[in-house]
Amino acid sequence: MHVLIVDDEQAFAAPLAERLSLRGLKAQAVTSAEQALASLADALPDIVFLDVHLAESDGISLLQSIRQHYPALDVIMLTGSTDMQTALRAMRYGAKNWLPKPISVDTLLEECVKAAQRQRQRAHEQHLAELDRLRSLGRIAEGVAHEVNNPLNIIMQAAGFIEDLLESPACRALPQHQAMAQAVSTMSRQSLRVRELTHSLLMVGLGLDPRTQPVDVPSVLHQTLALVAERAAQQQVIITEALAPALPRPLWANAELQQVARNLLENALDAMPQGGRLHIAASLCASPPTSMELEEEALPEHEPVHSYALTFTDTGCGIAPEQLPHIFEPFYTTRAHGQGLGLAVCRSLVQGCGGSIRAYSTLGKGCRMCLRLPLAPEAKPQKSPPSNAR
Amino acid sequence: MTQEAIKILLVDDEVQFVDTLAERLSMRGFTADIAYNGTSALEKVANTQPDVIVLDLRMPGMDGFAVLKAVKQRNPQVQVIILTGHGGDQEAVIAGRYGAYSFLRKPTDIDALLDSIRMAYRDKVENAFVAASFAQAGDIDSAREVMAEKDLLQG
């Protein structure tokens, strides 16, 4: 989490920033409005603590210009006196809160946590809005494909019929036979092109479909893998898979599986800039955890006994033991860039469908992300599968 | 048995499509009867006892699933191939549970449809043969089991 403190009292702001840094936050202190604006333009923090009294310009006008340029940024006002009027004005201009000085580090941290929660809420709302958009897109694609398929079906059948007729000896004797055969074969071929198109539209719908349903994991993963194939090739990462297409299907939304898989794949590629191996495997999970998992801890009780297990194992740099417990926390990142939201979103999506996600890693050797997903009710293994149903 | 002997019933409300399909099947030596809706399909099944039904799902009135269910209840030995333009995964799973033999999506190739019809017919004949052999040997329970396989599918 990145914090910016704007206060003209260097003796107050600098030690505060230092103490926040000791607590693991990225904190910076500046003493003027110009410095503050320059810092904001350089890198956007997650929260700003702003003194209402700055030496050259007042904090309220800086607040106004921050609100104007960065409306999503949380600003907390620091007031030296118990000046209620100024505090109220600040709140009117969009400050999230005000804190009377002197201020303890714990109070600042509390505000940081609140800001993180608000940010998480915003990300969640954005995600929902995105899903909503995808839902309508998926429906349109599906609807178009179906509406086009029906007349196309009749056209292809009619063209096939003409082709059949042209095979008869009487038709073969016609002088224009060759031209007619060519024309009708063009109709058939072009119809096939349209069928390919409607088919891929339906596939788009599949990838975007946010409804919870039995998910065809291999086919969704193949679509997702296609998105990162180029990057993997550039980095000389070899991707192998054991996806067992015949497994019962887990109950999830295609769009969410795709989003989680994309995130995990990109993370794995991030961990292997010098090449490596990424293995994706699917299995049914009623058996005890594998040895790599046993190194960590026992699975919690609420873990579904009969579930779909999906693992992503890479041979990348791995995750340090002290970092491992935090990687699913929002805003936790070990990278210079990135918001630190990827895995947090993954976890909330996986938990949203009743599943779980865990990470196992040995530093310098690699990392394994394990997803456990609930099975679709009708997908439970049958006692005697019918021999003649295909 | 020759292919002419396979009794096919085509069920689809799209008249232009299904008439042409019947014509093309007949050009290949198959005789196909046609029903343009679910109710008439069930009448024809009762009267003519087809071997293989090619069934559309979305039809006005009685839809394909209702037809499939009724056919499998009354004549479990009849093989039903679903041929639909509205075929999602869900529909395929439901059709499988109701005992459909296979699930094809429109627009389909006539050769793919013919392959499926031939395979469905072959399985039907095999089932009947196995059941008859058991019955002949006096093992009525096993004979019933072979036929009951289809009853299980309706559960």
Coordinates of C-alpha atoms in Angstrom, one line a residue:
Chain A
M1 CA 0.0 0.0 0.0
H2 CA 1.3 3.4 -1.1
V3 CA 0.8 6.3 1.3
L4 CA 1.5 10.0 0.6
I5 CA 1.7 12.5 3.5
V6 CA 1.5 16.2 2.7
D7 CA 2.5 18.5 5.6
D8 CA 4.7 21.5 5.8
E9 CA 6.2 20.5 9.1
Q10 CA 9.0 18.3 7.9
A11 CA 9.7 17.3 11.5
F12 CA 6.2 15.8 11.8
A13 CA 5.7 14.2 8.4
A14 CA 9.1 12.6 7.8
P15 CA 9.2 10.5 11.0
L16 CA 5.6 9.5 10.4
A17 CA 6.4 8.3 6.9
E18 CA 9.4 6.4 8.3
R19 CA 7.3 4.7 11.0
L20 CA 4.7 3.7 8.4
S21 CA 7.5 2.2 6.2
L22 CA 8.6 0.1 9.2
R23 CA 5.1 -1.3 9.2
G24 CA 5.5 -2.5 5.7
L25 CA 3.8 0.4 3.8
K26 CA 5.3 2.4 1.1
A27 CA 5.2 5.9 2.6
Q28 CA 6.4 9.2 1.2
A29 CA 6.3 12.7 2.9
V30 CA 6.3 16.0 1.0
T31 CA 6.0 19.5 2.4
S32 CA 4.3 21.6 -0.3
A33 CA 1.4 21.5 -2.7
E34 CA 3.7 21.5 -5.7
Q35 CA 5.7 18.5 -4.4
A36 CA 2.4 16.8 -3.7
L37 CA 1.1 17.3 -7.2
A38 CA 4.4 16.2 -8.7
S39 CA 4.4 13.1 -6.6
L40 CA 0.8 12.3 -7.7
A41 CA 1.7 12.7 -11.3
D42 CA 4.6 10.4 -10.8
A43 CA 2.9 7.5 -9.1
L44 CA -0.6 7.4 -7.7
P45 CA -0.8 6.4 -4.0
D46 CA -3.7 4.5 -2.5
I47 CA -4.3 7.2 0.2
V48 CA -3.2 10.8 0.9
F49 CA -3.0 12.4 4.3
L50 CA -3.2 16.1 3.8
D51 CA -2.6 18.9 6.3
V52 CA -5.3 21.7 6.1
H53 CA -2.6 24.3 6.7
L54 CA 0.2 24.4 4.2
A55 CA 2.8 27.1 4.2
E56 CA 2.3 28.5 0.8
S57 CA -1.2 27.4 -0.2
D58 CA -3.9 26.0 2.0
G59 CA -4.7 22.3 2.1
I60 CA -8.3 22.8 1.0
S61 CA -7.4 24.1 -2.4
L62 CA -5.0 21.3 -2.9
L63 CA -7.8 18.9 -1.8
Q64 CA -10.0 20.5 -4.5
S65 CA -7.4 20.0 -7.3
I66 CA -6.7 16.4 -6.2
R67 CA -10.4 15.6 -6.2
Q68 CA -10.7 17.2 -9.7
H69 CA -7.8 15.2 -11.2
Y70 CA -7.9 12.0 -9.2
P71 CA -11.5 11.5 -8.1
A72 CA -11.0 7.9 -7.0
L73 CA -8.2 8.8 -4.6
D74 CA -8.9 8.7 -0.9
V75 CA -7.9 11.9 0.9
I76 CA -7.8 12.2 4.8
M77 CA -7.4 15.7 6.2
L78 CA -5.1 16.4 9.2
T79 CA -6.1 19.4 11.3
G80 CA -3.8 21.1 13.8
S81 CA -6.6 22.8 15.8
T82 CA -10.1 21.7 16.6
D83 CA -11.3 23.8 13.7
M84 CA -14.6 22.2 12.9
Q85 CA -15.4 24.7 10.2
T86 CA -12.4 23.8 8.1
A87 CA -13.0 20.1 8.7
L88 CA -16.6 20.4 7.5
R89 CA -15.5 22.3 4.4
A90 CA -12.9 19.6 3.7
M91 CA -15.6 16.9 4.0
R92 CA -17.8 18.9 1.6
Y93 CA -15.0 18.9 -0.9
G94 CA -14.8 15.1 -0.8
A95 CA -12.3 14.3 2.0
K96 CA -13.0 10.8 3.4
N97 CA -12.3 11.8 7.0
W98 CA -10.4 14.3 9.2
L99 CA -8.0 13.5 12.0
P100 CA -7.0 16.0 14.7
K101 CA -3.3 16.2 15.5
P102 CA -1.4 14.8 17.3
I103 CA -1.9 11.5 15.4
S104 CA -0.7 8.1 16.4
V105 CA 0.6 5.7 13.8
D106 CA -2.1 3.3 14.7
T107 CA -4.8 5.8 13.7
L108 CA -3.1 6.3 10.3
L109 CA -2.9 2.6 9.8
E110 CA -6.6 2.3 10.7
E111 CA -7.4 4.8 7.9
C112 CA -5.1 2.9 5.5
V113 CA -7.1 -0.3 6.2
K114 CA -10.4 1.5 5.6
A115 CA -9.0 2.9 2.4
A116 CA -8.0 -0.6 1.3
Q117 CA -11.4 -1.9 2.1
R118 CA -13.0 0.9 0.0
Q119 CA -10.6 0.1 -2.8
R120 CA -11.5 -3.6 -2.6
Q121 CA -15.2 -2.7 -2.7
R122 CA -14.6 -0.6 -5.8
A123 CA -12.7 -3.4 -7.5
H124 CA -15.5 -5.8 -6.6
E125 CA -18.2 -3.4 -8.0
Q126 CA -16.1 -2.9 -11.2
H127 CA -15.8 -6.7 -11.5
L128 CA -19.6 -7.1 -11.2
A129 CA -20.2 -4.4 -13.8
E130 CA -17.7 -6.1 -16.0
L131 CA -19.5 -9.5 -15.6
D132 CA -22.8 -7.8 -16.3
R133 CA -21.3 -6.4 -19.6
L134 CA -20.0 -9.8 -20.5
R135 CA -23.4 -11.4 -19.7
S136 CA -25.1 -9.3 -22.3
L137 CA -22.3 -9.7 -24.8
G138 CA -22.5 -13.5 -24.4
R139 CA -26.2 -13.5 -24.8
I140 CA -26.1 -11.4 -28.0
A141 CA -23.4 -13.6 -29.5
E142 CA -25.4 -16.7 -28.6
G143 CA -28.7 -15.2 -29.9
V144 CA -27.1 -14.2 -33.2
A145 CA -25.5 -17.5 -33.7
H146 CA -28.8 -19.4 -33.2
E147 CA -30.8 -17.1 -35.3
V148 CA -28.3 -17.4 -38.2
N149 CA -28.0 -21.1 -37.8
N150 CA -31.7 -21.9 -38.5
P151 CA -31.9 -20.4 -42.0
L152 CA -28.4 -21.5 -42.7
N153 CA -29.4 -25.1 -42.0
I154 CA -32.2 -24.8 -44.6
I155 CA -29.9 -23.2 -47.1
M156 CA -27.2 -25.9 -46.7
Q157 CA -29.8 -28.7 -47.0
A158 CA -31.3 -27.1 -50.1
A159 CA -27.8 -26.7 -51.7
G160 CA -27.0 -30.3 -50.8
F161 CA -30.2 -31.4 -52.5
I162 CA -29.3 -29.5 -55.7
E163 CA -25.9 -31.2 -55.6
D164 CA -27.6 -34.6 -55.2
L165 CA -29.9 -33.8 -58.2
L166 CA -27.1 -32.7 -60.4
E167 CA -25.6 -36.2 -60.0
S168 CA -28.4 -37.8 -61.9
P169 CA -27.7 -38.8 -65.5
A170 CA -30.4 -36.5 -66.9
C171 CA -28.8 -33.4 -65.2
R172 CA -25.3 -34.5 -66.2
A173 CA -26.4 -34.3 -69.8
L174 CA -27.4 -30.7 -69.5
P175 CA -25.0 -28.2 -71.3
Q176 CA -24.9 -25.9 -68.2
H177 CA -24.2 -28.8 -65.8
Q178 CA -20.6 -27.8 -65.1
A179 CA -21.6 -24.1 -64.3
M180 CA -24.5 -25.2 -62.1
A181 CA -22.4 -27.6 -60.2
Q182 CA -19.8 -24.9 -59.6
A183 CA -22.4 -22.4 -58.5
V184 CA -24.0 -24.7 -56.0
S185 CA -20.7 -25.9 -54.6
T186 CA -19.9 -22.2 -54.0
M187 CA -23.1 -21.9 -52.0
S188 CA -22.2 -24.9 -49.9
R189 CA -18.7 -23.7 -49.2
Q190 CA -19.8 -20.2 -48.3
S191 CA -22.5 -21.7 -46.0
L192 CA -19.7 -23.6 -44.3
R193 CA -17.9 -20.4 -43.8
V194 CA -20.9 -18.9 -42.1
R195 CA -21.2 -22.0 -39.9
E196 CA -17.6 -21.6 -38.8
L197 CA -18.4 -18.0 -37.9
T198 CA -21.5 -18.8 -35.9
H199 CA -19.6 -21.6 -34.2
S200 CA -16.8 -19.2 -33.1
L201 CA -19.5 -16.7 -31.9
L202 CA -20.9 -19.5 -29.7
M203 CA -17.4 -20.1 -28.4
V204 CA -17.0 -16.4 -27.6
G205 CA -20.3 -16.7 -25.7
L206 CA -18.8 -19.7 -23.9
G207 CA -15.7 -17.8 -22.8
L208 CA -17.8 -14.9 -21.7
D209 CA -20.6 -16.7 -20.1
P210 CA -20.9 -15.7 -16.5
R211 CA -23.6 -18.1 -15.5
T212 CA -22.8 -20.8 -13.0
Q213 CA -23.1 -24.2 -14.8
P214 CA -21.1 -27.3 -15.3
V215 CA -17.9 -26.0 -16.8
D216 CA -15.9 -27.6 -19.6
V217 CA -12.6 -26.9 -17.9
P218 CA -10.3 -28.2 -20.7
S219 CA -12.0 -26.1 -23.4
V220 CA -12.0 -22.9 -21.3
L221 CA -8.4 -23.5 -20.4
H222 CA -7.4 -24.0 -24.0
Q223 CA -8.9 -20.7 -24.9
T224 CA -7.1 -19.0 -22.0
L225 CA -3.8 -20.7 -22.9
A226 CA -4.1 -19.4 -26.4
L227 CA -4.0 -15.9 -24.9
V228 CA -0.6 -16.4 -23.2
A229 CA 0.9 -18.8 -25.8
E230 CA 2.9 -16.1 -27.5
R231 CA 4.4 -14.8 -24.2
A232 CA 5.2 -18.3 -23.1
A233 CA 7.0 -19.0 -26.3
Q234 CA 9.0 -15.8 -26.1
Q235 CA 10.1 -16.7 -22.5
Q236 CA 10.8 -20.3 -23.6
V237 CA 8.4 -21.6 -21.0
I238 CA 7.1 -25.0 -21.9
I239 CA 3.5 -25.6 -21.0
T240 CA 2.2 -29.1 -20.5
E241 CA -1.2 -30.3 -19.4
A242 CA -3.0 -33.3 -18.1
L243 CA -6.6 -32.1 -18.2
A244 CA -8.5 -35.5 -18.4
P245 CA -11.5 -34.3 -20.5
A246 CA -13.7 -37.1 -19.4
L247 CA -13.8 -35.9 -15.7
P248 CA -17.1 -34.8 -14.2
R249 CA -17.5 -31.0 -14.5
P250 CA -17.2 -28.5 -11.7
L251 CA -19.9 -26.0 -11.1
W252 CA -18.6 -22.5 -12.0
A253 CA -18.9 -19.7 -14.5
N254 CA -16.8 -19.9 -17.6
A255 CA -15.9 -16.2 -17.4
E256 CA -14.6 -16.6 -13.8
L257 CA -12.6 -19.7 -14.5
Q258 CA -11.0 -17.9 -17.5
Q259 CA -10.2 -14.8 -15.3
V260 CA -8.6 -16.9 -12.6
A261 CA -6.7 -19.1 -15.0
R262 CA -5.4 -16.0 -16.9
N263 CA -4.2 -14.5 -13.6
L264 CA -2.4 -17.7 -12.5
L265 CA -0.8 -18.2 -15.9
E266 CA 0.5 -14.6 -16.1
N267 CA 1.9 -14.9 -12.5
A268 CA 3.6 -18.2 -13.4
L269 CA 5.1 -16.5 -16.5
D270 CA 6.2 -13.6 -14.4
A271 CA 8.1 -16.1 -12.2
M272 CA 9.9 -17.6 -15.1
P273 CA 11.6 -14.8 -17.1
Q274 CA 14.4 -17.2 -18.0
G275 CA 12.2 -20.0 -19.2
G276 CA 10.9 -23.0 -17.3
R277 CA 8.1 -25.4 -17.2
L278 CA 4.4 -24.9 -16.4
H279 CA 2.2 -27.9 -15.8
I280 CA -1.6 -27.8 -15.5
A281 CA -3.4 -30.8 -14.2
A282 CA -6.9 -31.7 -13.4
S283 CA -8.2 -34.5 -11.2
L284 CA -11.0 -35.6 -9.0
C285 CA -10.1 -35.1 -5.4
A286 CA -11.3 -37.5 -2.8
S287 CA -7.8 -38.8 -2.0
P288 CA -5.4 -37.2 0.5
P289 CA -3.3 -34.2 -0.6
T290 CA -0.2 -34.8 -2.6
S291 CA 3.3 -34.8 -1.0
M292 CA 4.0 -31.3 -2.0
E293 CA 0.9 -30.1 -0.2
L294 CA 1.7 -32.2 2.9
E295 CA 4.8 -30.1 3.4
E296 CA 2.5 -27.2 4.2
E297 CA -0.5 -28.0 6.4
A298 CA -3.5 -30.2 6.6
L299 CA -6.6 -29.2 4.5
P300 CA -9.2 -27.5 6.6
E301 CA -12.4 -29.4 7.5
H302 CA -14.7 -27.4 5.2
E303 CA -12.8 -28.6 2.2
P304 CA -15.2 -30.5 0.0
V305 CA -14.3 -34.1 0.1
H306 CA -15.4 -34.8 -3.4
S307 CA -14.2 -32.0 -5.5
Y308 CA -12.5 -31.0 -8.8
A309 CA -8.8 -30.3 -8.3
L310 CA -7.0 -28.0 -10.7
T311 CA -3.3 -27.3 -10.2
F312 CA -0.9 -24.9 -11.9
T313 CA 2.7 -25.9 -11.1
D314 CA 5.6 -23.8 -12.3
T315 CA 9.4 -24.1 -12.0
G316 CA 9.8 -20.3 -11.3
C317 CA 11.5 -18.4 -8.6
G318 CA 9.0 -19.5 -6.0
I319 CA 7.6 -17.5 -3.0
A320 CA 9.5 -16.9 0.3
P321 CA 8.0 -18.7 3.3
E322 CA 7.3 -15.3 5.1
Q323 CA 5.5 -14.0 2.0
L324 CA 3.4 -17.1 1.3
P325 CA 0.7 -16.5 4.0
H326 CA 0.0 -13.0 2.6
I327 CA -0.1 -13.4 -1.2
F328 CA -4.0 -13.6 -1.3
E329 CA -4.3 -10.3 0.7
P330 CA -5.4 -7.3 -1.3
F331 CA -2.6 -4.9 -2.2
Y332 CA 0.1 -7.3 -1.2
T333 CA 2.6 -7.4 -4.0
T334 CA 6.2 -8.4 -4.3
R335 CA 6.5 -6.7 -7.7
A336 CA 7.5 -3.1 -8.4
H337 CA 4.5 -2.7 -10.7
G338 CA 1.0 -4.1 -10.2
Q339 CA -1.7 -3.4 -7.8
G340 CA -1.4 -6.6 -5.8
L341 CA -5.1 -7.4 -6.5
G342 CA -4.7 -10.3 -8.9
L343 CA -4.6 -13.1 -6.4
A344 CA -7.1 -11.4 -4.1
V345 CA -9.6 -11.3 -6.9
C346 CA -8.8 -15.0 -7.7
R347 CA -9.5 -16.0 -4.2
S348 CA -12.8 -14.1 -4.0
L349 CA -13.9 -15.7 -7.3
V350 CA -12.9 -19.2 -6.3
Q351 CA -14.6 -18.8 -2.9
G352 CA -17.6 -17.3 -4.6
C353 CA -18.3 -20.6 -6.3
G354 CA -17.8 -22.5 -3.0
G355 CA -14.2 -23.6 -3.8
S356 CA -10.8 -22.9 -2.3
I357 CA -7.4 -21.8 -3.6
R358 CA -4.0 -22.5 -1.9
A359 CA -0.4 -21.8 -2.7
Y360 CA 2.5 -24.1 -2.0
S361 CA 6.0 -23.1 -2.8
T362 CA 9.7 -23.8 -2.2
L363 CA 11.8 -20.7 -2.8
G364 CA 14.0 -21.0 -5.9
K365 CA 12.3 -24.2 -7.0
G366 CA 8.8 -23.2 -8.0
C367 CA 5.2 -22.7 -7.0
R368 CA 2.0 -24.7 -7.1
M369 CA -1.4 -23.1 -7.0
C370 CA -4.2 -25.6 -6.1
L371 CA -7.8 -25.0 -6.8
R372 CA -10.6 -27.1 -5.4
L373 CA -13.9 -26.7 -7.0
P374 CA -17.3 -28.1 -6.1
L375 CA -18.7 -30.6 -8.6
A376 CA -21.9 -30.1 -10.5
P377 CA -24.7 -32.2 -8.9
E378 CA -25.4 -34.3 -12.0
A379 CA -21.7 -34.7 -12.6
K380 CA -21.2 -37.1 -9.6
P381 CA -19.9 -40.4 -10.9
Q382 CA -22.7 -42.7 -11.9
K383 CA -22.9 -46.3 -10.7
S384 CA -23.6 -47.9 -14.1
P385 CA -23.0 -45.5 -17.0
P386 CA -25.3 -46.3 -19.9
S387 CA -23.3 -48.1 -22.7
N388 CA -25.3 -46.7 -25.6
A389 CA -25.5 -43.0 -24.7
R390 CA -23.0 -40.9 -26.5
Chain B
M1 CA -30.1 -56.2 -43.3
T2 CA -30.0 -53.6 -46.0
Q3 CA -30.2 -49.9 -45.2
E4 CA -33.6 -49.6 -46.9
A5 CA -34.9 -51.7 -44.0
I6 CA -34.1 -49.0 -41.4
K7 CA -37.4 -47.3 -40.5
I8 CA -36.5 -43.6 -39.9
L9 CA -38.9 -40.9 -38.5
L10 CA -37.9 -37.3 -39.0
V11 CA -39.5 -34.8 -36.5
D12 CA -39.0 -31.1 -37.2
D13 CA -41.4 -28.1 -37.5
E14 CA -39.1 -26.6 -40.2
V15 CA -41.0 -28.0 -43.2
Q16 CA -38.6 -26.8 -45.9
F17 CA -35.7 -28.4 -44.0
V18 CA -37.2 -31.7 -43.1
D19 CA -38.9 -32.3 -46.6
T20 CA -35.5 -31.8 -48.3
L21 CA -33.8 -34.0 -45.8
A22 CA -36.3 -36.8 -46.4
E23 CA -35.8 -36.4 -50.1
R24 CA -32.0 -36.6 -49.8
L25 CA -32.2 -39.6 -47.6
S26 CA -34.5 -41.4 -50.1
M27 CA -31.9 -40.6 -52.8
R28 CA -29.5 -42.6 -50.7
G29 CA -31.8 -45.5 -50.4
F30 CA -33.4 -44.8 -47.0
T31 CA -37.1 -44.4 -46.4
A32 CA -38.0 -41.7 -43.9
D33 CA -41.4 -40.8 -42.5
I34 CA -42.0 -37.2 -41.4
A35 CA -43.8 -35.6 -38.5
Y36 CA -44.1 -31.8 -38.3
N37 CA -44.9 -31.6 -34.6
G38 CA -44.5 -33.6 -31.4
T39 CA -48.1 -34.9 -31.2
S40 CA -48.1 -36.3 -34.7
A41 CA -44.6 -37.8 -33.9
L42 CA -46.0 -39.8 -31.0
E43 CA -48.9 -41.1 -33.2
K44 CA -46.5 -42.2 -35.9
V45 CA -44.2 -43.9 -33.3
A46 CA -47.3 -45.9 -32.0
N47 CA -48.5 -46.8 -35.5
T48 CA -45.3 -47.5 -37.4
Q49 CA -42.7 -48.5 -34.8
P50 CA -39.7 -46.7 -36.3
D51 CA -36.1 -47.9 -35.6
V52 CA -34.5 -44.5 -35.4
I53 CA -36.1 -41.0 -34.8
V54 CA -34.2 -37.8 -35.8
L55 CA -35.7 -35.2 -33.4
D56 CA -35.6 -31.4 -33.3
L57 CA -35.7 -29.9 -29.8
R58 CA -37.4 -26.5 -30.2
M59 CA -40.9 -27.0 -31.7
P60 CA -44.2 -25.2 -31.0
G61 CA -46.5 -27.2 -28.8
M62 CA -44.9 -30.4 -27.6
D63 CA -41.2 -29.8 -27.6
G64 CA -38.4 -32.3 -28.4
F65 CA -37.7 -33.2 -24.8
A66 CA -41.3 -34.1 -24.1
V67 CA -41.4 -36.3 -27.2
L68 CA -38.1 -38.0 -26.2
K69 CA -39.4 -38.7 -22.7
A70 CA -42.7 -40.1 -24.0
V71 CA -41.0 -42.3 -26.6
K72 CA -38.4 -43.7 -24.2
Q73 CA -41.2 -44.5 -21.7
R74 CA -43.4 -46.3 -24.2
N75 CA -40.9 -47.7 -26.7
P76 CA -37.4 -47.8 -25.0
Q77 CA -35.9 -49.8 -27.8
V78 CA -36.4 -46.9 -30.3
Q79 CA -33.2 -45.0 -30.8
V80 CA -33.5 -41.2 -30.8
I81 CA -31.0 -38.8 -32.4
I82 CA -31.3 -35.2 -31.4
L83 CA -30.7 -32.7 -34.2
T84 CA -31.1 -29.2 -33.0
G85 CA -30.1 -25.6 -33.8
H86 CA -30.4 -24.6 -30.1
G87 CA -28.0 -27.1 -28.7
G88 CA -26.0 -26.0 -25.7
D89 CA -24.1 -28.2 -23.2
Q90 CA -27.1 -28.2 -20.9
E91 CA -29.5 -29.5 -23.5
A92 CA -27.0 -32.3 -24.5
V93 CA -26.7 -33.4 -20.9
I94 CA -30.5 -33.5 -20.4
A95 CA -31.0 -35.3 -23.7
G96 CA -28.4 -37.9 -22.6
R97 CA -30.2 -38.4 -19.3
Y98 CA -33.5 -38.9 -21.1
G99 CA -31.9 -41.6 -23.2
A100 CA -31.1 -39.9 -26.5
Y101 CA -28.6 -41.9 -28.6
S102 CA -26.6 -39.0 -29.9
F103 CA -26.8 -35.2 -30.1
L104 CA -26.1 -33.4 -33.4
R105 CA -26.1 -29.6 -34.0
K106 CA -27.6 -27.9 -37.0
P107 CA -26.4 -27.2 -39.6
T108 CA -25.1 -30.7 -40.0
D109 CA -23.6 -32.7 -42.8
I110 CA -25.9 -35.3 -44.2
D111 CA -23.1 -37.9 -44.0
A112 CA -22.6 -37.3 -40.3
L113 CA -26.3 -37.7 -39.8
L114 CA -26.3 -41.0 -41.8
D115 CA -23.4 -42.3 -39.8
S116 CA -25.2 -41.7 -36.6
I117 CA -28.4 -43.3 -37.9
R118 CA -26.6 -46.4 -39.0
M119 CA -24.8 -46.7 -35.6
A120 CA -28.0 -46.2 -33.7
Y121 CA -29.7 -48.8 -35.8
R122 CA -26.8 -51.3 -35.3
D123 CA -26.9 -50.8 -31.5
K124 CA -30.7 -51.4 -31.5
V125 CA -30.4 -54.6 -33.5
E126 CA -27.5 -55.8 -31.2
N127 CA -29.5 -55.1 -28.0
A128 CA -32.5 -57.0 -29.4
F129 CA -30.3 -59.9 -30.4
V130 CA -28.6 -60.1 -27.0
A131 CA -32.0 -59.9 -25.2
A132 CA -33.4 -62.6 -27.5
S133 CA -30.5 -64.9 -26.9
F134 CA -30.9 -64.6 -23.1
A135 CA -34.6 -65.2 -23.4
Q136 CA -34.1 -68.2 -25.6
A137 CA -31.7 -69.7 -23.0
G138 CA -34.3 -69.2 -20.4
D139 CA -32.5 -66.4 -18.6
I140 CA -35.4 -64.0 -18.6
D141 CA -33.7 -61.8 -15.9
S142 CA -30.7 -61.0 -18.0
A143 CA -32.9 -60.4 -21.0
R144 CA -34.8 -57.9 -19.0
E145 CA -31.6 -56.3 -17.8
V146 CA -30.5 -55.7 -21.4
M147 CA -33.8 -54.1 -22.2
A148 CA -34.0 -52.3 -18.8
E149 CA -30.7 -50.5 -19.5
K150 CA -32.9 -48.0 -21.2
D151 CA -35.3 -47.8 -18.3
L152 CA -32.3 -46.8 -16.1
L153 CA -31.7 -43.8 -18.3
Q154 CA -35.0 -42.3 -17.4
G155 CA -34.3 -42.1 -13.7

